[in-house]
Amino acid sequence: MSACVRAQSQRPEQGAATVLAVACLAVLLLLGVALGEVAALVRAHRQAQSAADLAALAGAGAGAAGAGSDACDAAARIARANHARLVGCALSGADVTVTAEVSGPHWLGRAVDLDASARAGPG
C-alpha cells in the first residue's frame, strides 16, 4: 500500500523540469536579444565617432590649406563617404569641431540616431 501512495505523490511533479527548462531558455533568448541590441548601438556609435574624427581631420586639412569656408564642405563630404550626416561644424581659428550623426538600429519601430563630436587642428 505504501508503494501505491508513494507513486501517486510523485506523479504531480512530472514535467516540472520541462517547464523550468523552457523558462530558462526564454530568459536566455531575451538576454541574447538584449545583448545583440546593445552591440548594435555600440557599433553605430563607433561608426559615428569614426566619421566625426575623419571629417574633423579633413576639415582641418582644408582649413590649413587656406580654404576656411571649404573646411566644413570637406568635412561634410568625408562624413557622407563614411555613411554619416554632418550636423555641426564650427571653425575656431585653425581648429575645426564637427558633429556627425548616424542612424542606429531600430527597436520596437523606433529609429535611434547616434552622434559624436571631434576636434582637429594644429597643436
XYZ file of N, CA and C in Angstrom:
369
model
N 0.824 -1.196 0.000
C 0.000 0.000 0.000
C 0.866 1.258 0.000
N 1.939 1.228 0.736
C 2.786 2.409 0.778
C 3.442 2.673 -0.573
N 3.675 1.648 -1.386
C 4.247 1.835 -2.721
C 3.267 2.579 -3.617
N 1.972 2.285 -3.513
C 0.963 2.994 -4.316
C 0.861 4.450 -3.894
N 0.894 4.700 -2.621
C 0.792 6.070 -2.132
C 2.026 6.866 -2.570
N 3.202 6.253 -2.499
C 4.427 6.930 -2.896
C 4.408 7.231 -4.391
N 3.947 6.352 -5.209
C 3.894 6.559 -6.656
C 2.926 7.683 -7.006
N 1.811 7.771 -6.297
C 0.851 8.828 -6.589
C 1.366 10.197 -6.140
N 2.138 10.247 -5.081
C 2.630 11.539 -4.616
C 3.734 12.081 -5.524
N 4.445 11.227 -6.241
C 5.482 11.693 -7.149
C 4.915 12.116 -8.498
N 3.797 11.623 -8.860
C 3.215 11.884 -10.174
C 2.943 13.371 -10.442
N 2.450 14.196 -9.514
C 2.177 15.602 -9.830
C 3.430 16.407 -10.187
N 4.596 15.930 -9.817
C 5.813 16.665 -10.120
C 6.379 16.330 -11.488
N 5.812 15.406 -12.188
C 6.325 15.059 -13.506
C 6.109 16.230 -14.462
N 7.138 16.564 -15.230
C 7.045 17.665 -16.180
C 7.501 18.997 -15.623
N 7.805 19.065 -14.341
C 8.256 20.328 -13.745
C 9.599 20.759 -14.326
N 10.456 19.818 -14.613
C 11.761 20.154 -15.193
C 11.596 20.723 -16.600
N 10.615 20.253 -17.334
C 10.363 20.770 -18.680
C 9.946 22.240 -18.621
N 9.061 22.558 -17.709
C 8.617 23.946 -17.553
C 9.797 24.830 -17.149
N 10.624 24.348 -16.246
C 11.794 25.105 -15.817
C 12.785 25.289 -16.967
N 12.985 24.260 -17.767
C 13.903 24.357 -18.907
C 13.388 25.355 -19.940
N 12.101 25.348 -20.210
C 11.519 26.298 -21.165
C 11.653 27.726 -20.636
N 11.434 27.924 -19.354
C 11.578 29.260 -18.766
C 13.031 29.737 -18.853
N 13.976 28.857 -18.583
C 15.397 29.228 -18.686
C 15.769 29.569 -20.123
N 15.276 28.810 -21.078
C 15.550 29.104 -22.483
C 14.958 30.450 -22.894
N 13.771 30.768 -22.398
C 13.150 32.055 -22.719
C 13.981 33.209 -22.155
N 14.482 33.054 -20.942
C 15.322 34.095 -20.339
C 16.618 34.245 -21.124
N 17.231 33.137 -21.517
C 18.462 33.198 -22.309
C 18.222 33.854 -23.663
N 17.100 33.564 -24.287
C 16.763 34.182 -25.569
C 16.583 35.693 -25.410
N 15.880 36.100 -24.386
C 15.682 37.528 -24.123
C 17.014 38.226 -23.843
N 17.878 37.583 -23.089
C 19.193 38.142 -22.802
C 20.028 38.257 -24.076
N 19.950 37.257 -24.938
C 20.679 37.303 -26.207
C 20.209 38.438 -27.099
N 18.907 38.653 -27.160
C 18.360 39.752 -27.964
C 18.806 41.098 -27.391
N 18.766 41.232 -26.082
C 19.187 42.491 -25.452
C 20.671 42.759 -25.699
N 21.499 41.739 -25.579
C 22.931 41.922 -25.835
C 23.195 42.258 -27.299
N 22.440 41.660 -28.197
C 22.575 41.985 -29.615
C 22.217 43.432 -29.897
N 21.195 43.921 -29.229
C 20.777 45.319 -29.413
C 21.830 46.283 -28.869
N 22.385 45.966 -27.729
C 23.447 46.808 -27.163
C 24.667 46.804 -28.079
N 25.008 45.647 -28.619
C 26.149 45.565 -29.541
C 25.905 46.410 -30.788
N 24.678 46.412 -31.296
C 24.356 47.227 -32.471
C 24.455 48.720 -32.148
N 24.042 49.113 -30.957
C 24.167 50.519 -30.549
C 25.634 50.933 -30.416
N 26.444 50.074 -29.837
C 27.873 50.380 -29.693
C 28.523 50.497 -31.064
N 28.180 49.583 -31.967
C 28.740 49.612 -33.317
C 28.363 50.906 -34.036
N 27.103 51.324 -33.916
C 26.656 52.557 -34.566
C 27.367 53.774 -33.969
N 27.565 53.790 -32.664
C 28.275 54.914 -32.056
C 29.726 54.950 -32.509
N 30.358 53.798 -32.629
C 31.744 53.747 -33.124
C 31.815 54.266 -34.562
N 30.806 53.942 -35.355
C 30.764 54.434 -36.733
C 30.633 55.959 -36.740
N 29.775 56.492 -35.879
C 29.614 57.949 -35.794
C 30.910 58.608 -35.337
N 31.595 58.009 -34.373
C 32.839 58.594 -33.883
C 33.923 58.553 -34.950
N 34.006 57.462 -35.685
C 34.996 57.379 -36.771
C 34.720 58.422 -37.843
N 33.448 58.570 -38.209
C 33.086 59.561 -39.223
C 33.408 60.972 -38.735
N 33.135 61.253 -37.464
C 33.436 62.582 -36.916
C 34.940 62.832 -36.885
N 35.707 61.838 -36.489
C 37.167 62.001 -36.455
C 37.720 62.298 -37.843
N 37.298 61.507 -38.822
C 37.806 61.701 -40.182
C 37.334 63.023 -40.778
N 36.088 63.400 -40.489
C 35.573 64.671 -41.001
C 36.329 65.846 -40.386
N 36.637 65.765 -39.101
C 37.393 66.839 -38.458
C 38.792 66.946 -39.052
N 39.419 65.817 -39.316
C 40.747 65.848 -39.937
C 40.689 66.439 -41.340
N 39.655 66.075 -42.097
C 39.513 66.627 -43.449
C 39.265 68.129 -43.391
N 38.431 68.556 -42.458
C 38.172 69.984 -42.309
C 39.409 70.749 -41.891
N 40.176 70.180 -40.975
C 41.407 70.844 -40.540
C 42.422 70.902 -41.675
N 42.471 69.855 -42.479
C 43.381 69.860 -43.626
C 43.001 70.915 -44.641
N 41.705 71.042 -44.903
C 41.245 72.067 -45.843
C 41.466 73.455 -45.262
N 41.269 73.604 -43.952
C 41.494 74.898 -43.311
C 42.959 75.282 -43.319
N 43.834 74.306 -43.148
C 45.274 74.583 -43.159
C 45.754 74.959 -44.549
N 45.034 74.489 -45.572
C 45.403 74.819 -46.950
C 44.953 76.225 -47.321
N 44.269 76.900 -46.408
C 43.867 78.280 -46.651
C 42.447 78.435 -47.137
N 41.694 77.363 -47.221
C 40.307 77.440 -47.687
C 39.384 77.278 -46.491
N 39.271 78.313 -45.675
C 38.487 78.241 -44.451
C 37.032 77.891 -44.668
N 36.392 78.480 -45.686
C 34.978 78.186 -45.922
C 34.790 76.783 -46.474
N 35.838 76.243 -47.095
C 35.735 74.891 -47.628
C 35.979 73.829 -46.567
N 36.382 74.225 -45.374
C 36.670 73.250 -44.324
C 35.423 72.453 -43.966
N 34.294 73.131 -43.812
C 33.054 72.421 -43.480
C 32.545 71.615 -44.666
N 32.772 72.110 -45.887
C 32.389 71.331 -47.069
C 33.200 70.050 -47.157
N 34.486 70.138 -46.897
C 35.338 68.943 -46.913
C 34.917 67.974 -45.816
N 34.592 68.503 -44.650
C 34.141 67.653 -43.548
C 32.829 66.956 -43.897
N 31.916 67.678 -44.543
C 30.631 67.081 -44.930
C 30.824 65.980 -45.964
N 31.731 66.194 -46.923
C 31.994 65.159 -47.935
C 32.528 63.880 -47.288
N 33.454 64.035 -46.369
C 34.042 62.868 -45.710
C 33.008 62.180 -44.816
N 32.179 62.944 -44.146
C 31.133 62.340 -43.311
C 30.176 61.519 -44.171
N 29.770 62.072 -45.324
C 28.880 61.322 -46.227
C 29.556 60.056 -46.734
N 30.844 60.147 -47.039
C 31.578 58.971 -47.522
C 31.643 57.878 -46.456
N 31.485 58.253 -45.201
C 31.504 57.294 -44.099
C 30.100 56.992 -43.578
N 29.099 57.219 -44.421
C 27.695 56.893 -44.118
C 27.190 57.627 -42.875
N 27.553 58.897 -42.765
C 27.104 59.728 -41.650
C 26.641 61.072 -42.193
N 25.940 61.814 -41.352
C 25.496 63.161 -41.694
C 26.262 64.143 -40.813
N 26.734 65.207 -41.423
C 27.401 66.255 -40.655
C 26.307 67.179 -40.125
N 26.136 67.215 -38.812
C 25.077 68.036 -38.223
C 25.622 69.290 -37.557
N 26.941 69.383 -37.448
C 27.531 70.578 -36.863
C 28.967 70.743 -37.315
N 29.338 71.982 -37.594
C 30.711 72.276 -37.995
C 31.029 73.687 -37.518
N 32.076 73.805 -36.726
C 32.463 75.115 -36.197
C 33.955 75.319 -36.406
N 34.283 76.506 -36.892
C 35.684 76.880 -37.090
C 36.088 77.837 -35.984
N 37.205 77.561 -35.354
C 37.741 78.432 -34.313
C 39.230 78.579 -34.572
N 39.568 79.609 -35.314
C 40.956 79.762 -35.736
C 41.292 78.665 -36.732
N 42.300 77.891 -36.424
C 42.675 76.774 -37.294
C 42.030 75.466 -36.852
N 41.293 75.492 -35.745
C 40.637 74.283 -35.242
C 39.271 74.106 -35.885
N 38.927 72.865 -36.146
C 37.613 72.518 -36.690
C 36.960 71.539 -35.723
N 35.742 71.843 -35.301
C 34.970 70.943 -34.446
C 33.734 70.521 -35.225
N 33.541 69.215 -35.358
C 32.409 68.701 -36.131
C 31.591 67.744 -35.275
N 30.329 67.612 -35.649
C 29.441 66.620 -35.056
C 28.835 65.820 -36.195
N 29.002 64.507 -36.127
C 28.465 63.603 -37.145
C 27.388 62.735 -36.510
N 26.410 62.360 -37.321
C 25.280 61.571 -36.838
C 25.048 60.394 -37.773
N 24.754 59.234 -37.198
C 24.410 58.048 -37.984
C 23.083 57.500 -37.476
N 22.407 56.774 -38.351
C 21.175 56.100 -37.948
C 21.545 54.804 -37.256
N 21.038 54.630 -36.070
C 21.311 53.414 -35.312
C 20.276 52.347 -35.612
N 20.287 51.290 -34.843
C 19.344 50.195 -35.064
C 17.917 50.602 -34.692
N 16.969 49.903 -35.254
C 15.555 50.126 -34.936
C 15.144 49.161 -33.831
N 14.429 49.659 -32.861
C 13.948 48.818 -31.782
C 12.487 49.156 -31.534
N 11.636 48.182 -31.677
C 10.191 48.343 -31.494
C 9.638 49.460 -32.375
N 10.146 49.543 -33.597
C 9.650 50.514 -34.560
C 10.185 51.919 -34.387
N 11.095 52.121 -33.473
C 11.640 53.460 -33.235
C 13.080 53.515 -33.723
N 13.385 54.525 -34.510
C 14.750 54.711 -35.002
C 15.566 55.469 -33.958
N 16.811 55.107 -33.855
C 17.716 55.756 -32.911
C 18.855 56.380 -33.707
N 19.069 57.683 -33.550
C 20.189 58.365 -34.193
C 21.267 58.614 -33.143
N 22.493 58.274 -33.502
C 23.616 58.448 -32.584
C 24.577 59.474 -33.164
N 25.082 60.357 -32.317
C 26.016 61.368 -32.812
C 27.315 61.331 -32.014
N 28.332 61.922 -32.618
C 29.648 62.003 -31.983
C 30.327 63.275 -32.464
N 31.179 63.824 -31.629
C 31.897 65.055 -31.966
C 33.398 64.799 -31.963
N 34.087 65.606 -32.756
C 35.547 65.519 -32.810
C 36.108 66.892 -33.140
N 37.330 67.133 -32.687
C 38.023 68.388 -32.957
C 39.386 68.063 -33.536
N 39.782 68.835 -34.527
C 41.107 68.660 -35.125
C 41.673 70.024 -35.481
N 42.951 70.106 -35.428
C 43.644 71.341 -35.771
C 45.105 71.238 -35.380
N 45.877 72.224 -35.726
C 47.294 72.176 -35.367
C 47.486 72.362 -33.865
N 48.362 71.562 -33.317
C 48.697 71.708 -31.901
C 47.634 71.287 -31.045
